[in-house]
Each structure stands twice: as structure tokens, then as C-alpha cells.
Amino acid sequence: EAGVAQSPRYKIIEKRQSVAFWCNPISGHATLYWYQQILGQGPKLLIQFQNNGVVDDSQLPKDRFSAERLKGVDSTLKIQPAKLEDSAVYLCASSSSVRGTGVYTFGSGTRLTVV
Amino acid sequence: DAKTTQPNSMESNEEEPVHLPCNHSTISGTDYIHWYRQLPSQGPEYVIHGLTSNVNNRMASLAIAEDRKSSTLILHRATLRDAAVYYCILSVKAAGNKLTFGGGTRVLVKP
């Protein structure tokens, strides 16, 4: 089974620039999550999709972050404009379970550095 | 969010068992206990999960206290590849079973 694919692996941008991350979940997984992991901390959930609908975006800074999951498969996370404090690893995960105890499969993440 | 408490770090010798404790005193009857681990420069990886009974798989064992207020992840023979941050997480049914990560326990395995 192919894993969760994320790209790019690394990205360096200047503050106030925009950036986008892409995620391809495991085939057939209905639920997709984006997490932000700041160095030395555990991952923090930003947004949860169920198919192509948003289930929870309460932790997403909506003034600068946006995410979409067209056709219920791939997803993109965008930051515009970026701030220094957005430097982190952005992790995508998918799960086959809607409201059960589904196991999450994570991608390797995109490491963003804002300078 | 349902909270878990774990030690910040633990050390173990290679080929010895590792017992990672986790306290979750506010757990409710429908909350599952999950363990994930994160190796350097990788995303978290599922290890094991359980509800009430002890669980075993090829990676580890999960021992759950009778009152469910604590649990222990057991790595039977630590290898250098087991050096990682281990997260104990409750999936709360009332919150849609989202996984909310804490700080985890950093495990160091000495040769």
C-alpha cells in the first residue's frame, strides 16, 4: 500500500511571500488532516476534511491559511502571507475511518523555513 | 481536549525492554488509547491502540490499567531504531476521534 505523499519536502521563503503544500492521501481514505509541528513540540491539528468537506478548522489561522480538498482526494494547504512564526513541519495524515477509531497514516511532511 | 501525561524522556539499553507510562485520569468510557511514535525527520507512525483489554502486535504491547486511568507501552527488546518520540493520545469520541498530540516521551536507546 502506497503511503501518504507530500510535496515539496523542503521550502524556504521570505516573510510575506506565499507558499503551498500538496498532499495525496492513501487511496480510499475519506478523512484527511493537516497538522503543524513546530520544532520541539507535538503536532497540532490545523484542519480536518471528510471527503471534500471541512469537519473542523477551528485551529486554522484563517486570515493567512487556507486549505482545500477538491474531489475528495488530493489536498493543498496555502499560507499567504507567511510570517516567521509559520516556520514548522506541515504534516498530512489520512484515515479510513469516519468517526471510529481509525488509524492515521502520516506523510513525511514539508519543512517550511520563513526567513 | 482529553489530556495525557508522559515523562519527557527515558533511556534504555539496547535489547532490554522499555516500559513507557502514560496517565489519562480524565478518560471516558468510549475514549480509545493510541500510541504513535515519531522517528527523526519523519511523520508520526502508528504503534498500537486499545480500549479496555491489553493489546499485542508485532511492534509492541499495550497494558491498560483496570480503571483505565493509565496505560503502559511496552517495547519488548529495544533496538537503536526504536529511538524516537513516543506519543500517548486519547481519541475522544465526543470530539470526533481526532488525535490531539502532547509533548510525548523522547526515548534514547544506548548500545
Coordinates of N, CA, C and O in Angstrom, one line a residue, chain A residues 9 33 35 37 40-45 48 56 91 98-109 111, chain B residues 30 32 34 36 38 41-46 49 87 91 93-103 106:
Chain A
R9 N 9.4 18.6 -0.1 CA 9.9 18.1 1.1 C 10.5 19.2 2.0 O 10.3 19.2 3.2
Y33 N -6.2 15.1 7.2 CA -5.8 16.0 8.2 C -4.5 16.8 7.8 O -3.6 16.2 7.3
Y35 N -1.6 18.9 9.9 CA -1.0 19.2 11.2 C 0.2 20.2 11.0 O 0.9 20.1 10.0
Q37 N 3.7 21.2 13.0 CA 4.6 20.8 14.0 C 5.8 21.7 14.1 O 6.7 21.7 13.3
G40 N 10.4 20.8 18.4 CA 10.4 20.5 19.8 C 9.0 20.3 20.4 O 8.9 20.0 21.6
Q41 N 7.9 20.4 19.6 CA 6.6 20.3 20.1 C 5.9 19.1 19.3 O 6.4 18.7 18.3
G42 N 4.8 18.7 19.9 CA 4.0 17.7 19.2 C 3.2 18.3 18.1 O 3.0 19.5 18.1
P43 N 2.7 17.5 17.1 CA 1.9 18.1 16.0 C 0.6 18.7 16.5 O 0.0 18.2 17.5
K44 N 0.2 19.8 15.9 CA -1.1 20.5 16.2 C -2.0 20.4 15.0 O -1.6 20.8 13.9
L45 N -3.2 20.0 15.3 CA -4.2 19.8 14.2 C -4.6 21.2 13.6 O -5.0 22.1 14.4
Q48 N -9.4 19.4 9.4 CA -9.8 18.0 9.1 C -10.8 18.0 8.0 O -11.8 18.8 8.1
D56 N -13.5 20.2 10.7 CA -13.0 21.0 11.8 C -11.9 21.9 11.3 O -10.9 21.3 10.8
L91 N 2.5 18.5 8.3 CA 2.2 17.1 8.1 C 0.8 16.8 7.6 O -0.2 17.4 8.1
V98 N -14.4 7.1 9.5 CA -15.1 8.3 9.6 C -15.2 8.8 11.0 O -14.7 9.9 11.4
R99 N -15.8 8.1 11.9 CA -15.9 8.5 13.3 C -15.5 7.4 14.2 O -15.9 7.4 15.4
G100 N -14.8 6.5 13.7 CA -14.4 5.4 14.6 C -13.0 5.6 15.1 O -12.6 6.7 15.4
T101 N -12.3 4.5 15.3 CA -11.0 4.5 15.9 C -9.9 4.3 14.9 O -8.9 3.7 15.1
G102 N -10.1 4.9 13.7 CA -9.3 4.6 12.6 C -7.8 5.0 12.8 O -7.5 6.0 13.5
V103 N -6.9 4.2 12.3 CA -5.5 4.5 12.4 C -5.2 5.6 11.4 O -5.6 5.6 10.3
Y104 N -4.3 6.6 11.9 CA -3.9 7.6 11.0 C -2.6 7.2 10.3 O -1.7 6.6 11.0
T105 N -2.4 7.5 9.0 CA -1.1 7.3 8.3 C -0.6 8.7 8.0 O -1.4 9.5 7.3
F106 N 0.6 9.0 8.4 CA 1.1 10.3 8.2 C 2.1 10.3 7.0 O 2.8 9.3 6.8
G107 N 2.2 11.4 6.3 CA 3.3 11.6 5.4 C 4.6 12.1 6.1 O 4.5 12.2 7.3
S108 N 5.6 12.3 5.3 CA 6.9 12.7 5.9 C 7.0 14.1 6.2 O 7.9 14.6 6.9
G109 N 6.0 14.9 5.7 CA 5.9 16.3 6.0 C 6.7 17.2 5.0 O 7.5 16.8 4.3
R111 N 9.0 20.6 5.4 CA 9.6 21.5 6.3 C 9.7 22.9 5.7 O 10.4 23.1 4.7
Chain B
T30 N -15.7 5.7 26.4 CA -15.6 5.4 24.9 C -14.3 5.9 24.3 O -14.1 5.8 23.1
Y32 N -10.6 5.8 23.1 CA -9.5 4.9 22.9 C -8.1 5.4 23.2 O -7.9 6.7 23.1
H34 N -4.3 5.6 22.1 CA -3.5 5.4 21.0 C -2.0 5.7 21.3 O -1.8 6.6 22.1
Y36 N 1.5 6.5 19.2 CA 2.3 6.8 17.9 C 3.7 7.1 18.3 O 4.0 7.5 19.4
Q38 N 7.5 8.9 16.6 CA 8.0 9.8 15.5 C 9.5 9.7 15.5 O 10.2 10.1 16.5
S41 N 13.0 13.3 11.6 CA 12.8 13.7 10.2 C 11.7 12.9 9.5 O 11.6 12.8 8.3
Q42 N 10.8 12.3 10.3 CA 9.7 11.5 9.7 C 8.4 12.0 10.4 O 8.4 12.6 11.5
G43 N 7.3 11.6 9.7 CA 6.0 11.9 10.3 C 5.7 10.8 11.4 O 6.3 9.8 11.4
P44 N 4.7 11.1 12.3 CA 4.4 10.1 13.3 C 3.9 8.8 12.6 O 3.4 8.8 11.5
E45 N 4.2 7.7 13.4 CA 3.9 6.3 12.9 C 3.0 5.6 13.9 O 3.3 5.7 15.1
Y46 N 1.9 5.0 13.5 CA 1.1 4.3 14.4 C 1.8 3.1 15.1 O 2.6 2.4 14.4
H49 N -3.2 0.6 19.5 CA -4.2 1.3 20.3 C -5.1 0.2 20.9 O -5.1 -0.9 20.5
Y87 N 4.3 9.1 21.6 CA 3.1 9.9 22.0 C 2.0 9.0 22.4 O 1.6 8.1 21.7
S91 N -8.2 9.2 21.8 CA -9.1 9.6 20.7 C -10.5 9.7 21.4 O -11.1 8.7 21.8
K93 N -14.3 10.3 21.6 CA -15.4 10.1 20.7 C -16.2 11.4 20.5 O -16.7 11.8 19.4
A94 N -16.4 12.2 21.6 CA -17.2 13.4 21.6 C -16.6 14.4 20.7 O -17.2 15.4 20.3
A95 N -15.3 14.3 20.5 CA -14.5 15.3 19.6 C -14.3 14.7 18.2 O -13.3 15.1 17.6
G96 N -15.1 13.7 17.8 CA -14.9 13.1 16.5 C -13.7 12.3 16.4 O -13.2 12.0 15.2
N97 N -13.1 11.8 17.5 CA -12.0 10.9 17.5 C -10.7 11.5 16.8 O -9.9 10.8 16.3
K98 N -10.6 12.8 16.9 CA -9.4 13.5 16.4 C -8.3 13.1 17.4 O -8.5 12.9 18.6
L99 N -7.1 13.1 16.8 CA -5.9 12.8 17.6 C -5.2 14.2 18.0 O -4.8 14.9 17.1
T100 N -5.1 14.4 19.3 CA -4.5 15.7 19.8 C -3.2 15.3 20.5 O -3.2 14.6 21.5
F101 N -2.1 15.7 19.9 CA -0.8 15.3 20.4 C -0.3 16.2 21.5 O -0.5 17.4 21.5
G102 N 0.3 15.6 22.5 CA 1.0 16.3 23.6 C 2.5 16.4 23.2 O 2.9 16.3 22.0
G103 N 3.3 16.5 24.3 CA 4.8 16.6 24.0 C 5.5 15.2 23.8 O 6.6 15.2 23.3
R106 N 10.6 11.3 24.9 CA 11.8 11.0 24.0 C 12.5 9.8 24.5 O 13.0 9.8 25.7

